[in-house]
mmCIF file of C-alpha atoms and ligand atoms in Angstrom:
data_model
loop_
_atom_site.group_PDB
_atom_site.id
_atom_site.type_symbol
_atom_site.label_atom_id
_atom_site.label_comp_id
_atom_site.label_asym_id
_atom_site.label_seq_id
_atom_site.Cartn_x
_atom_site.Cartn_y
_atom_site.Cartn_z
ATOM 1 C CA MET A 31 100.546 116.402 100.386
ATOM 2 C CA GLU A 32 97.292 114.488 100.248
ATOM 3 C CA SER A 33 97.077 113.592 96.546
ATOM 4 C CA ILE A 34 99.454 113.270 93.500
ATOM 5 C CA THR A 35 98.451 113.472 89.849
ATOM 6 C CA LEU A 36 100.587 111.855 87.316
ATOM 7 C CA HIS A 37 100.048 112.195 83.489
ATOM 8 C CA ASN A 38 100.662 109.419 80.962
ATOM 9 C CA PRO A 39 102.900 107.193 83.069
ATOM 10 C CA LEU A 40 105.098 104.826 80.946
ATOM 11 C CA ASP A 41 106.884 101.681 81.817
ATOM 12 C CA MET A 42 109.825 101.602 79.420
ATOM 13 C CA HIS A 43 110.830 97.936 80.157
ATOM 14 C CA LEU A 44 108.127 95.310 80.774
ATOM 15 C CA HIS A 45 107.788 91.542 80.433
ATOM 16 C CA LEU A 46 104.172 90.682 79.603
ATOM 17 C CA ARG A 47 104.793 86.980 78.771
ATOM 18 C CA GLU A 48 101.979 85.210 76.833
ATOM 19 C CA GLY A 49 98.862 82.921 77.303
ATOM 20 C CA GLU A 50 97.431 82.678 80.835
ATOM 21 C CA ILE A 51 100.208 84.589 82.546
ATOM 22 C CA LEU A 52 99.728 87.599 80.053
ATOM 23 C CA LYS A 53 95.978 87.597 80.877
ATOM 24 C CA THR A 54 96.664 87.438 84.651
ATOM 25 C CA ILE A 55 99.315 90.123 84.783
ATOM 26 C CA LEU A 56 98.352 92.672 82.118
ATOM 27 C CA PRO A 57 95.755 94.520 84.153
ATOM 28 C CA TYR A 58 98.318 95.411 86.748
ATOM 29 C CA SER A 59 100.139 97.514 84.139
ATOM 30 C CA THR A 60 97.100 98.752 82.231
ATOM 31 C CA ASP A 61 95.397 100.093 85.324
ATOM 32 C CA THR A 62 98.172 102.669 85.947
ATOM 33 C CA PHE A 63 100.295 103.019 82.792
ATOM 34 C CA LEU A 64 99.412 104.567 79.480
ATOM 35 C CA GLY A 65 101.851 102.212 77.756
ATOM 36 C CA ALA A 66 104.966 100.202 78.046
ATOM 37 C CA VAL A 67 107.995 98.896 76.101
ATOM 38 C CA VAL A 68 107.104 95.246 75.697
ATOM 39 C CA MET A 69 110.109 92.839 75.876
ATOM 40 C CA PRO A 70 110.432 90.286 73.142
ATOM 41 C CA ASN A 71 111.987 87.385 75.053
ATOM 42 C CA LEU A 72 108.999 84.993 74.702
ATOM 43 C CA LYS A 73 109.660 81.243 74.423
ATOM 44 C CA GLN A 74 109.560 81.828 70.757
ATOM 45 C CA PRO A 75 111.231 85.332 70.674
ATOM 46 C CA ILE A 76 109.667 88.118 68.788
ATOM 47 C CA THR A 77 112.364 88.233 66.046
ATOM 48 C CA ASP A 78 110.444 89.941 63.251
ATOM 49 C CA THR A 79 107.593 92.262 62.288
ATOM 50 C CA ARG A 80 105.080 89.498 61.669
ATOM 51 C CA LEU A 81 105.554 88.136 65.249
ATOM 52 C CA ALA A 82 105.545 91.640 66.738
ATOM 53 C CA GLU A 83 102.293 92.465 64.974
ATOM 54 C CA ALA A 84 100.717 89.324 66.211
ATOM 55 C CA TYR A 85 101.873 89.934 69.799
ATOM 56 C CA TYR A 86 100.666 93.568 69.554
ATOM 57 C CA GLU A 87 97.239 92.395 68.485
ATOM 58 C CA THR A 88 97.057 89.827 71.344
ATOM 59 C CA ILE A 89 97.772 92.562 73.880
ATOM 60 C CA LYS A 90 95.429 95.049 72.328
ATOM 61 C CA LYS A 91 92.619 92.507 72.372
ATOM 62 C CA ILE A 92 92.910 92.340 76.144
ATOM 63 C CA ALA A 93 93.568 96.012 76.731
ATOM 64 C CA ASN A 94 92.503 98.257 73.894
ATOM 65 C CA ASP A 95 93.504 101.624 75.595
ATOM 66 C CA PHE A 96 96.978 100.420 76.511
ATOM 67 C CA ASN A 97 99.862 101.288 74.102
ATOM 68 C CA PRO A 98 102.329 98.482 73.691
ATOM 69 C CA ILE A 99 105.600 99.726 72.337
ATOM 70 C CA MET A 100 106.889 96.688 70.617
ATOM 71 C CA THR A 101 110.565 95.537 70.468
ATOM 72 C CA ILE A 102 112.193 93.313 67.933
ATOM 73 C CA TYR A 103 114.713 90.667 69.330
ATOM 74 C CA LEU A 104 117.905 91.398 67.558
ATOM 75 C CA THR A 105 119.476 88.431 65.811
ATOM 76 C CA ASN A 106 122.110 87.962 63.146
ATOM 77 C CA ASP A 107 119.461 86.902 60.641
ATOM 78 C CA LEU A 108 117.751 90.382 60.393
ATOM 79 C CA LYS A 109 118.061 91.719 56.858
ATOM 80 C CA LYS A 110 117.683 95.330 55.656
ATOM 81 C CA GLN A 111 114.245 94.483 54.387
ATOM 82 C CA ASP A 112 113.134 93.166 57.741
ATOM 83 C CA LEU A 113 114.343 96.297 59.442
ATOM 84 C CA GLN A 114 112.587 98.518 56.840
ATOM 85 C CA GLN A 115 109.352 96.599 57.400
ATOM 86 C CA ALA A 116 109.565 96.917 61.208
ATOM 87 C CA ILE A 117 110.095 100.682 60.925
ATOM 88 C CA SER A 118 107.220 100.981 58.487
ATOM 89 C CA LYS A 119 104.957 99.491 61.115
ATOM 90 C CA GLY A 120 106.204 101.785 63.867
ATOM 91 C CA PHE A 121 108.341 99.137 65.592
ATOM 92 C CA LYS A 122 111.488 101.141 66.276
ATOM 93 C CA ILE A 123 113.149 99.436 69.187
ATOM 94 C CA LEU A 124 115.705 96.630 68.746
ATOM 95 C CA LYS A 125 116.472 94.573 71.883
ATOM 96 C CA LEU A 126 119.917 93.122 72.123
ATOM 97 C CA TYR A 127 120.458 90.222 74.486
ATOM 98 C CA PRO A 128 123.956 88.788 74.664
ATOM 99 C CA LYS A 129 123.486 85.075 74.117
ATOM 100 C CA GLY A 130 122.693 83.223 77.320
ATOM 101 C CA SER A 131 122.674 86.342 79.590
ATOM 102 C CA THR A 132 119.182 86.028 80.953
ATOM 103 C CA THR A 133 115.721 84.332 80.658
ATOM 104 C CA ASN A 134 115.038 83.151 77.003
ATOM 105 C CA SER A 135 118.219 84.593 75.595
ATOM 106 C CA SER A 136 119.589 81.519 73.912
ATOM 107 C CA ASN A 137 118.735 83.045 70.566
ATOM 108 C CA GLY A 138 120.682 86.258 71.501
ATOM 109 C CA VAL A 139 123.688 87.719 69.871
ATOM 110 C CA GLU A 140 126.932 85.701 70.206
ATOM 111 C CA ASN A 141 129.340 88.413 69.159
ATOM 112 C CA ILE A 142 128.133 91.998 69.070
ATOM 113 C CA LEU A 143 131.251 93.286 67.491
ATOM 114 C CA ASP A 144 131.284 90.848 64.463
ATOM 115 C CA HIS A 145 130.990 92.206 60.908
ATOM 116 C CA LYS A 146 127.449 91.045 60.329
ATOM 117 C CA MET A 147 126.123 92.712 63.492
ATOM 118 C CA GLN A 148 127.961 95.849 62.551
ATOM 119 C CA GLN A 149 126.165 95.867 59.197
ATOM 120 C CA ILE A 150 122.797 95.489 60.871
ATOM 121 C CA LEU A 151 123.483 98.278 63.348
ATOM 122 C CA GLU A 152 124.597 100.501 60.453
ATOM 123 C CA ILE A 153 121.185 99.984 58.807
ATOM 124 C CA ALA A 154 119.415 100.273 62.093
ATOM 125 C CA GLN A 155 121.157 103.695 62.736
ATOM 126 C CA ASP A 156 120.196 104.944 59.208
ATOM 127 C CA LEU A 157 116.599 103.892 59.666
ATOM 128 C CA GLY A 158 116.338 105.684 63.149
ATOM 129 C CA PHE A 159 116.018 102.655 65.355
ATOM 130 C CA ILE A 160 116.620 102.747 69.100
ATOM 131 C CA LEU A 161 118.948 99.976 70.358
ATOM 132 C CA SER A 162 118.071 98.678 73.845
ATOM 133 C CA ILE A 163 120.693 96.493 75.487
ATOM 134 C CA HIS A 164 120.731 93.940 78.173
ATOM 135 C CA ALA A 165 124.209 95.073 79.159
ATOM 136 C CA GLU A 166 125.941 92.079 80.816
ATOM 137 C CA SER A 167 129.119 90.140 79.934
ATOM 138 C CA SER A 168 129.386 86.497 81.019
ATOM 139 C CA GLY A 169 131.989 87.311 83.699
ATOM 140 C CA PHE A 170 131.686 87.562 87.476
ATOM 141 C CA SER A 171 128.159 88.361 88.446
ATOM 142 C CA LEU A 172 128.862 91.746 90.178
ATOM 143 C CA ASP A 173 131.058 92.963 87.314
ATOM 144 C CA ARG A 174 128.918 91.905 84.359
ATOM 145 C CA GLU A 175 127.554 95.365 83.602
ATOM 146 C CA TYR A 176 130.884 97.026 84.207
ATOM 147 C CA GLU A 177 132.711 94.604 81.931
ATOM 148 C CA PHE A 178 130.114 95.436 79.221
ATOM 149 C CA LEU A 179 130.653 99.156 79.310
ATOM 150 C CA LYS A 180 133.442 98.984 76.693
ATOM 151 C CA VAL A 181 130.842 97.733 74.193
ATOM 152 C CA PHE A 182 128.813 100.868 74.926
ATOM 153 C CA GLU A 183 131.788 103.057 74.337
ATOM 154 C CA TYR A 184 132.599 101.359 71.043
ATOM 155 C CA LEU A 185 128.950 101.313 69.804
ATOM 156 C CA SER A 186 128.408 104.914 70.798
ATOM 157 C CA GLN A 187 131.461 106.088 68.838
ATOM 158 C CA THR A 188 130.893 103.790 65.815
ATOM 159 C CA PHE A 189 127.131 104.689 65.493
ATOM 160 C CA PRO A 190 126.923 108.200 66.882
ATOM 161 C CA LYS A 191 123.402 108.770 65.511
ATOM 162 C CA LEU A 192 122.023 105.465 67.003
ATOM 163 C CA LYS A 193 120.205 105.975 70.239
ATOM 164 C CA ILE A 194 121.413 103.293 72.653
ATOM 165 C CA ILE A 195 119.672 102.406 75.901
ATOM 166 C CA LEU A 196 121.473 100.760 78.778
ATOM 167 C CA GLU A 197 118.579 98.762 80.204
ATOM 168 C CA HIS A 198 117.987 98.348 83.933
ATOM 169 C CA MET A 199 121.147 100.118 84.955
ATOM 170 C CA SER A 200 122.502 98.441 88.060
ATOM 171 C CA ASP A 201 126.047 99.536 88.596
ATOM 172 C CA HIS A 202 127.189 103.035 89.585
ATOM 173 C CA ARG A 203 130.213 102.731 87.278
ATOM 174 C CA SER A 204 127.801 102.959 84.304
ATOM 175 C CA ILE A 205 126.824 106.632 85.216
ATOM 176 C CA LYS A 206 130.073 107.895 83.810
ATOM 177 C CA VAL A 207 129.378 106.298 80.436
ATOM 178 C CA LEU A 208 125.808 107.659 80.444
ATOM 179 C CA ASP A 209 127.226 111.232 81.042
ATOM 180 C CA SER A 210 130.071 110.970 78.602
ATOM 181 C CA PHE A 211 128.323 109.762 75.405
ATOM 182 C CA GLU A 212 125.527 111.858 73.947
ATOM 183 C CA ASN A 213 123.672 108.933 72.359
ATOM 184 C CA ILE A 214 123.596 106.740 75.461
ATOM 185 C CA PHE A 215 120.500 106.672 77.682
ATOM 186 C CA ALA A 216 119.273 104.395 80.441
ATOM 187 C CA THR A 217 116.321 102.878 82.182
ATOM 188 C CA LEU A 218 116.077 102.289 85.946
ATOM 189 C CA THR A 219 113.976 99.729 87.792
ATOM 190 C CA LEU A 220 112.293 100.167 91.210
ATOM 191 C CA HIS A 221 114.333 97.245 92.634
ATOM 192 C CA HIS A 222 117.732 98.436 91.640
ATOM 193 C CA ILE A 223 117.222 101.887 93.162
ATOM 194 C CA THR A 224 115.800 100.484 96.518
ATOM 195 C CA MET A 225 117.552 97.143 97.138
ATOM 196 C CA ASP A 226 120.957 95.691 97.274
ATOM 197 C CA LEU A 227 122.660 92.256 97.565
ATOM 198 C CA ASP A 228 121.816 92.103 101.179
ATOM 199 C CA ASP A 229 118.081 91.988 100.456
ATOM 200 C CA LEU A 230 118.671 89.018 98.170
ATOM 201 C CA LEU A 231 120.937 86.960 100.552
ATOM 202 C CA GLY A 232 121.745 88.836 103.660
ATOM 203 C CA LYS A 233 118.990 87.173 105.783
ATOM 204 C CA GLY A 234 118.653 83.860 103.984
ATOM 205 C CA LEU A 235 118.226 83.468 100.213
ATOM 206 C CA ASN A 236 115.171 85.318 98.877
ATOM 207 C CA PRO A 237 114.338 84.022 95.392
ATOM 208 C CA HIS A 238 111.772 86.787 94.878
ATOM 209 C CA TYR A 239 114.669 89.297 94.845
ATOM 210 C CA PHE A 240 116.757 87.330 92.325
ATOM 211 C CA CYS A 241 116.899 89.049 89.019
ATOM 212 C CA LYS A 242 119.318 89.890 86.118
ATOM 213 C CA PRO A 243 121.277 92.036 86.370
ATOM 214 C CA ILE A 244 121.726 90.979 89.966
ATOM 215 C CA LEU A 245 121.189 93.524 92.768
ATOM 216 C CA LYS A 246 124.508 95.129 93.798
ATOM 217 C CA THR A 247 126.065 97.282 96.490
ATOM 218 C CA LYS A 248 124.637 99.966 98.674
ATOM 219 C CA LYS A 249 126.687 102.486 96.815
ATOM 220 C CA ASP A 250 125.284 101.338 93.481
ATOM 221 C CA LYS A 251 121.657 101.539 94.902
ATOM 222 C CA GLU A 252 122.238 105.006 96.374
ATOM 223 C CA MET A 253 123.913 106.546 93.249
ATOM 224 C CA LEU A 254 121.221 105.103 90.986
ATOM 225 C CA LEU A 255 118.460 106.289 93.287
ATOM 226 C CA ASN A 256 119.950 109.709 93.064
ATOM 227 C CA LEU A 257 119.646 109.593 89.171
ATOM 228 C CA ALA A 258 115.932 108.693 89.589
ATOM 229 C CA ILE A 259 114.978 111.223 92.188
ATOM 230 C CA THR A 260 116.733 114.080 90.342
ATOM 231 C CA ALA A 261 115.032 112.807 87.186
ATOM 232 C CA HIS A 262 118.323 112.725 85.191
ATOM 233 C CA PRO A 263 117.212 113.820 81.708
ATOM 234 C CA LYS A 264 118.732 110.747 80.021
ATOM 235 C CA VAL A 265 116.981 108.244 82.287
ATOM 236 C CA SER A 266 113.453 106.893 82.209
ATOM 237 C CA PHE A 267 111.584 104.420 84.468
ATOM 238 C CA GLY A 268 111.458 100.838 83.158
ATOM 239 C CA SER A 269 110.201 98.336 85.757
ATOM 240 C CA ASP A 270 111.720 95.204 84.230
ATOM 241 C CA SER A 271 108.720 93.523 85.942
ATOM 242 C CA ALA A 272 109.363 89.896 84.953
ATOM 243 C CA PRO A 273 106.887 87.427 86.518
ATOM 244 C CA HIS A 274 107.713 83.716 86.933
ATOM 245 C CA LEU A 275 105.406 81.081 88.440
ATOM 246 C CA LEU A 276 106.351 80.248 92.127
ATOM 247 C CA SER A 277 107.209 76.659 91.103
ATOM 248 C CA THR A 278 109.914 77.884 88.832
ATOM 249 C CA LYS A 279 111.062 80.499 91.289
ATOM 250 C CA LEU A 280 111.526 77.741 93.901
ATOM 251 C CA SER A 281 113.201 75.179 91.650
ATOM 252 C CA SER A 282 116.898 74.500 91.985
ATOM 253 C CA ASN A 283 117.530 76.472 88.795
ATOM 254 C CA ALA A 284 115.537 79.424 89.930
ATOM 255 C CA SER A 285 114.463 81.800 87.224
ATOM 256 C CA ALA A 286 115.719 85.410 87.454
ATOM 257 C CA GLY A 287 113.013 88.071 87.438
ATOM 258 C CA ILE A 288 111.007 90.274 89.942
ATOM 259 C CA PHE A 289 107.318 90.749 89.511
ATOM 260 C CA SER A 290 106.988 94.447 90.395
ATOM 261 C CA ALA A 291 104.120 95.554 88.058
ATOM 262 C CA PRO A 292 101.519 95.664 90.803
ATOM 263 C CA PHE A 293 101.934 98.933 92.979
ATOM 264 C CA LEU A 294 104.722 100.491 91.038
ATOM 265 C CA LEU A 295 103.358 103.987 91.110
ATOM 266 C CA GLU A 296 102.272 103.635 94.728
ATOM 267 C CA SER A 297 105.738 102.543 95.609
ATOM 268 C CA LEU A 298 107.478 105.264 93.558
ATOM 269 C CA ALA A 299 105.272 107.933 95.116
ATOM 270 C CA GLU A 300 106.363 106.771 98.607
ATOM 271 C CA LEU A 301 109.990 106.634 97.555
ATOM 272 C CA PHE A 302 110.056 110.077 96.001
ATOM 273 C CA GLU A 303 108.118 111.558 98.911
ATOM 274 C CA LYS A 304 110.613 110.146 101.319
ATOM 275 C CA HIS A 305 113.430 111.868 99.415
ATOM 276 C CA ASN A 306 111.552 115.116 99.087
ATOM 277 C CA ALA A 307 111.501 114.669 95.297
ATOM 278 C CA LEU A 308 107.797 114.321 94.357
ATOM 279 C CA ALA A 309 108.236 117.308 92.003
ATOM 280 C CA ASN A 310 110.493 115.157 89.831
ATOM 281 C CA LEU A 311 108.329 111.981 89.579
ATOM 282 C CA GLN A 312 106.358 113.132 86.528
ATOM 283 C CA LYS A 313 109.692 113.485 84.538
ATOM 284 C CA PHE A 314 110.963 110.153 85.754
ATOM 285 C CA ILE A 315 107.754 108.304 85.094
ATOM 286 C CA SER A 316 106.835 109.905 81.699
ATOM 287 C CA ASP A 317 108.242 113.141 80.409
ATOM 288 C CA ASN A 318 111.806 111.913 79.914
ATOM 289 C CA ALA A 319 110.690 108.845 77.987
ATOM 290 C CA PHE A 320 108.425 110.906 75.665
ATOM 291 C CA LYS A 321 111.358 113.082 74.865
ATOM 292 C CA ASN A 322 114.100 110.476 74.538
ATOM 293 C CA TYR A 323 112.079 107.973 72.664
ATOM 294 C CA ASN A 324 110.155 110.550 70.569
ATOM 295 C CA LEU A 325 106.800 109.117 71.468
ATOM 296 C CA SER A 326 103.207 110.199 70.842
ATOM 297 C CA PHE A 327 99.934 108.250 71.406
ATOM 298 C CA LYS A 328 96.284 108.808 70.415
ATOM 299 C CA ASN A 329 95.030 108.722 73.969
ATOM 300 C CA GLN A 330 96.044 110.112 77.392
ATOM 301 C CA LYS A 331 95.895 108.761 80.933
ATOM 302 C CA THR A 332 95.725 110.715 84.228
ATOM 303 C CA ILE A 333 96.397 108.837 87.500
ATOM 304 C CA VAL A 334 95.611 110.232 90.898
ATOM 305 C CA LEU A 335 97.177 108.727 93.996
ATOM 306 C CA LYS A 336 95.741 109.461 97.446
ATOM 307 C CA LYS A 337 97.407 109.302 100.849
ATOM 308 C CA GLN A 338 95.681 106.130 101.992
ATOM 309 C CA PRO A 339 97.371 102.886 102.968
ATOM 310 C CA CYS A 340 97.132 99.789 100.670
ATOM 311 C CA ILE A 341 98.436 96.308 101.104
ATOM 312 C CA ILE A 342 100.323 94.420 98.429
ATOM 313 C CA PRO A 343 98.714 90.923 98.127
ATOM 314 C CA GLU A 344 100.671 87.914 99.368
ATOM 315 C CA SER A 345 100.263 86.121 95.957
ATOM 316 C CA ILE A 346 98.359 86.174 92.716
ATOM 317 C CA ALA A 347 96.733 83.058 91.452
ATOM 318 C CA CYS A 348 97.788 81.877 87.960
ATOM 319 C CA MET A 349 97.563 78.435 86.218
ATOM 320 C CA ASP A 350 97.043 76.255 89.311
ATOM 321 C CA ASP A 351 100.146 78.031 90.652
ATOM 322 C CA LYS A 352 100.818 81.545 91.814
ATOM 323 C CA ILE A 353 102.937 84.534 91.183
ATOM 324 C CA ILE A 354 104.556 86.400 94.060
ATOM 325 C CA PRO A 355 104.598 90.185 93.665
ATOM 326 C CA LEU A 356 107.523 92.334 94.915
ATOM 327 C CA HIS A 357 107.169 93.109 98.615
ATOM 328 C CA ALA A 358 104.197 90.832 98.965
ATOM 329 C CA GLY A 359 102.218 91.657 102.183
ATOM 330 C CA LYS A 360 103.794 95.032 102.629
ATOM 331 C CA THR A 361 101.762 98.152 103.453
ATOM 332 C CA LEU A 362 102.192 101.174 101.247
ATOM 333 C CA GLN A 363 101.273 104.736 102.041
ATOM 334 C CA TRP A 364 99.723 105.723 98.788
ATOM 335 C CA SER A 365 96.826 104.135 96.882
ATOM 336 C CA LEU A 366 95.273 104.604 93.485
ATOM 337 C CA ASP A 367 92.223 106.930 93.570
ATOM 338 C CA LYS A 368 89.690 105.186 91.402
ATOM 339 C CA SER A 369 86.900 107.689 92.030
HETATM 340 C C1 NCD B 89 113.916 88.837 82.677
HETATM 341 C C2 NCD B 89 112.844 87.754 82.411
HETATM 342 O O1 NCD B 89 112.531 86.964 83.252
HETATM 343 O O2 NCD B 89 112.298 87.724 81.240
HETATM 344 N N1 NCD B 89 114.503 88.537 83.961
HETATM 345 C C3 NCD B 89 115.125 89.372 84.817
HETATM 346 O O3 NCD B 89 115.746 88.946 85.750
HETATM 347 N N2 NCD B 89 115.111 90.686 84.593
HETATM 348 C C4 NCD B 89 114.786 89.038 81.550
HETATM 349 C C5 NCD B 89 115.691 90.231 81.715
HETATM 350 O O4 NCD B 89 115.271 91.379 81.525
HETATM 351 O O5 NCD B 89 116.899 90.034 81.975
HETATM 352 ZN ZN1 ZN B 90 113.911 92.673 81.276
#
């Protein structure tokens, strides 16, 4: 095959940050994606409609044709009125971070199963929200997602009409939960379906492959890859592209996050071609998300990829520092056809 056409690609989990970093990285997503689910974990988290509106406007000012799908950072302080207001503005995704689980999650939820949170989720269910979860316990790194699965089982049964998304699925043991509960869905990143713990530390520690949830075993990678290349109907692509400046990546308390936004479609095309699954890429990159999140936009976007090598840059300058993209320096077999 010499060219691939993709319609309305969506990135269902994206960190866009703010200020100079936002300006630097946004074009990498807007060049290729029609829209993205924008994560709310800024330094001041997006905890209400007013903040979400302001963030939405900031993004739209830089990229008018891009469709930011805003998320509200779930806290115990959310009232019925706040939830009604969010829905009335079209903000229908709540993002749940267990307190302390990842970057900027200190305002996250301490006890998901307490009475207050149950009341909020009851209202969220009635109003038709989608609940996206950073699914990690505070236990042993490789078991954090697994230990969290019981929360999914509980929430799924208690709120059967609430759509619940297991974000950046990283553990093959989660697949059973995805398949057993009707209202549970998932997003998959490029890195969790192509890399494992050996990439992070098998040949010396590589901070650019350090992310939350942490990369896991070969078996996890392979089973999750299989969900992607078969375009499992309950799974959508969400890059979890999460840029950090090199200085913070190299500090002793290195920040978790992989900046994969540049070259996502080119990389996915190569991966799906390798597994003889190009016919399923459209579903994985767009159709499943439209269906599962009930989306519609005013505009459309068609992307054509051509069989021509391109090279991922070594670094991207930002704020007297730089950001290192995933697989910096690597040559890919597909490039964006800008003609
Ligand atoms: C994300 C970030 O840096 O904001 N980091 C990451 O490793 N994925 C937060 C998150 O999604 O966990
Ligand atoms: Zn994330």
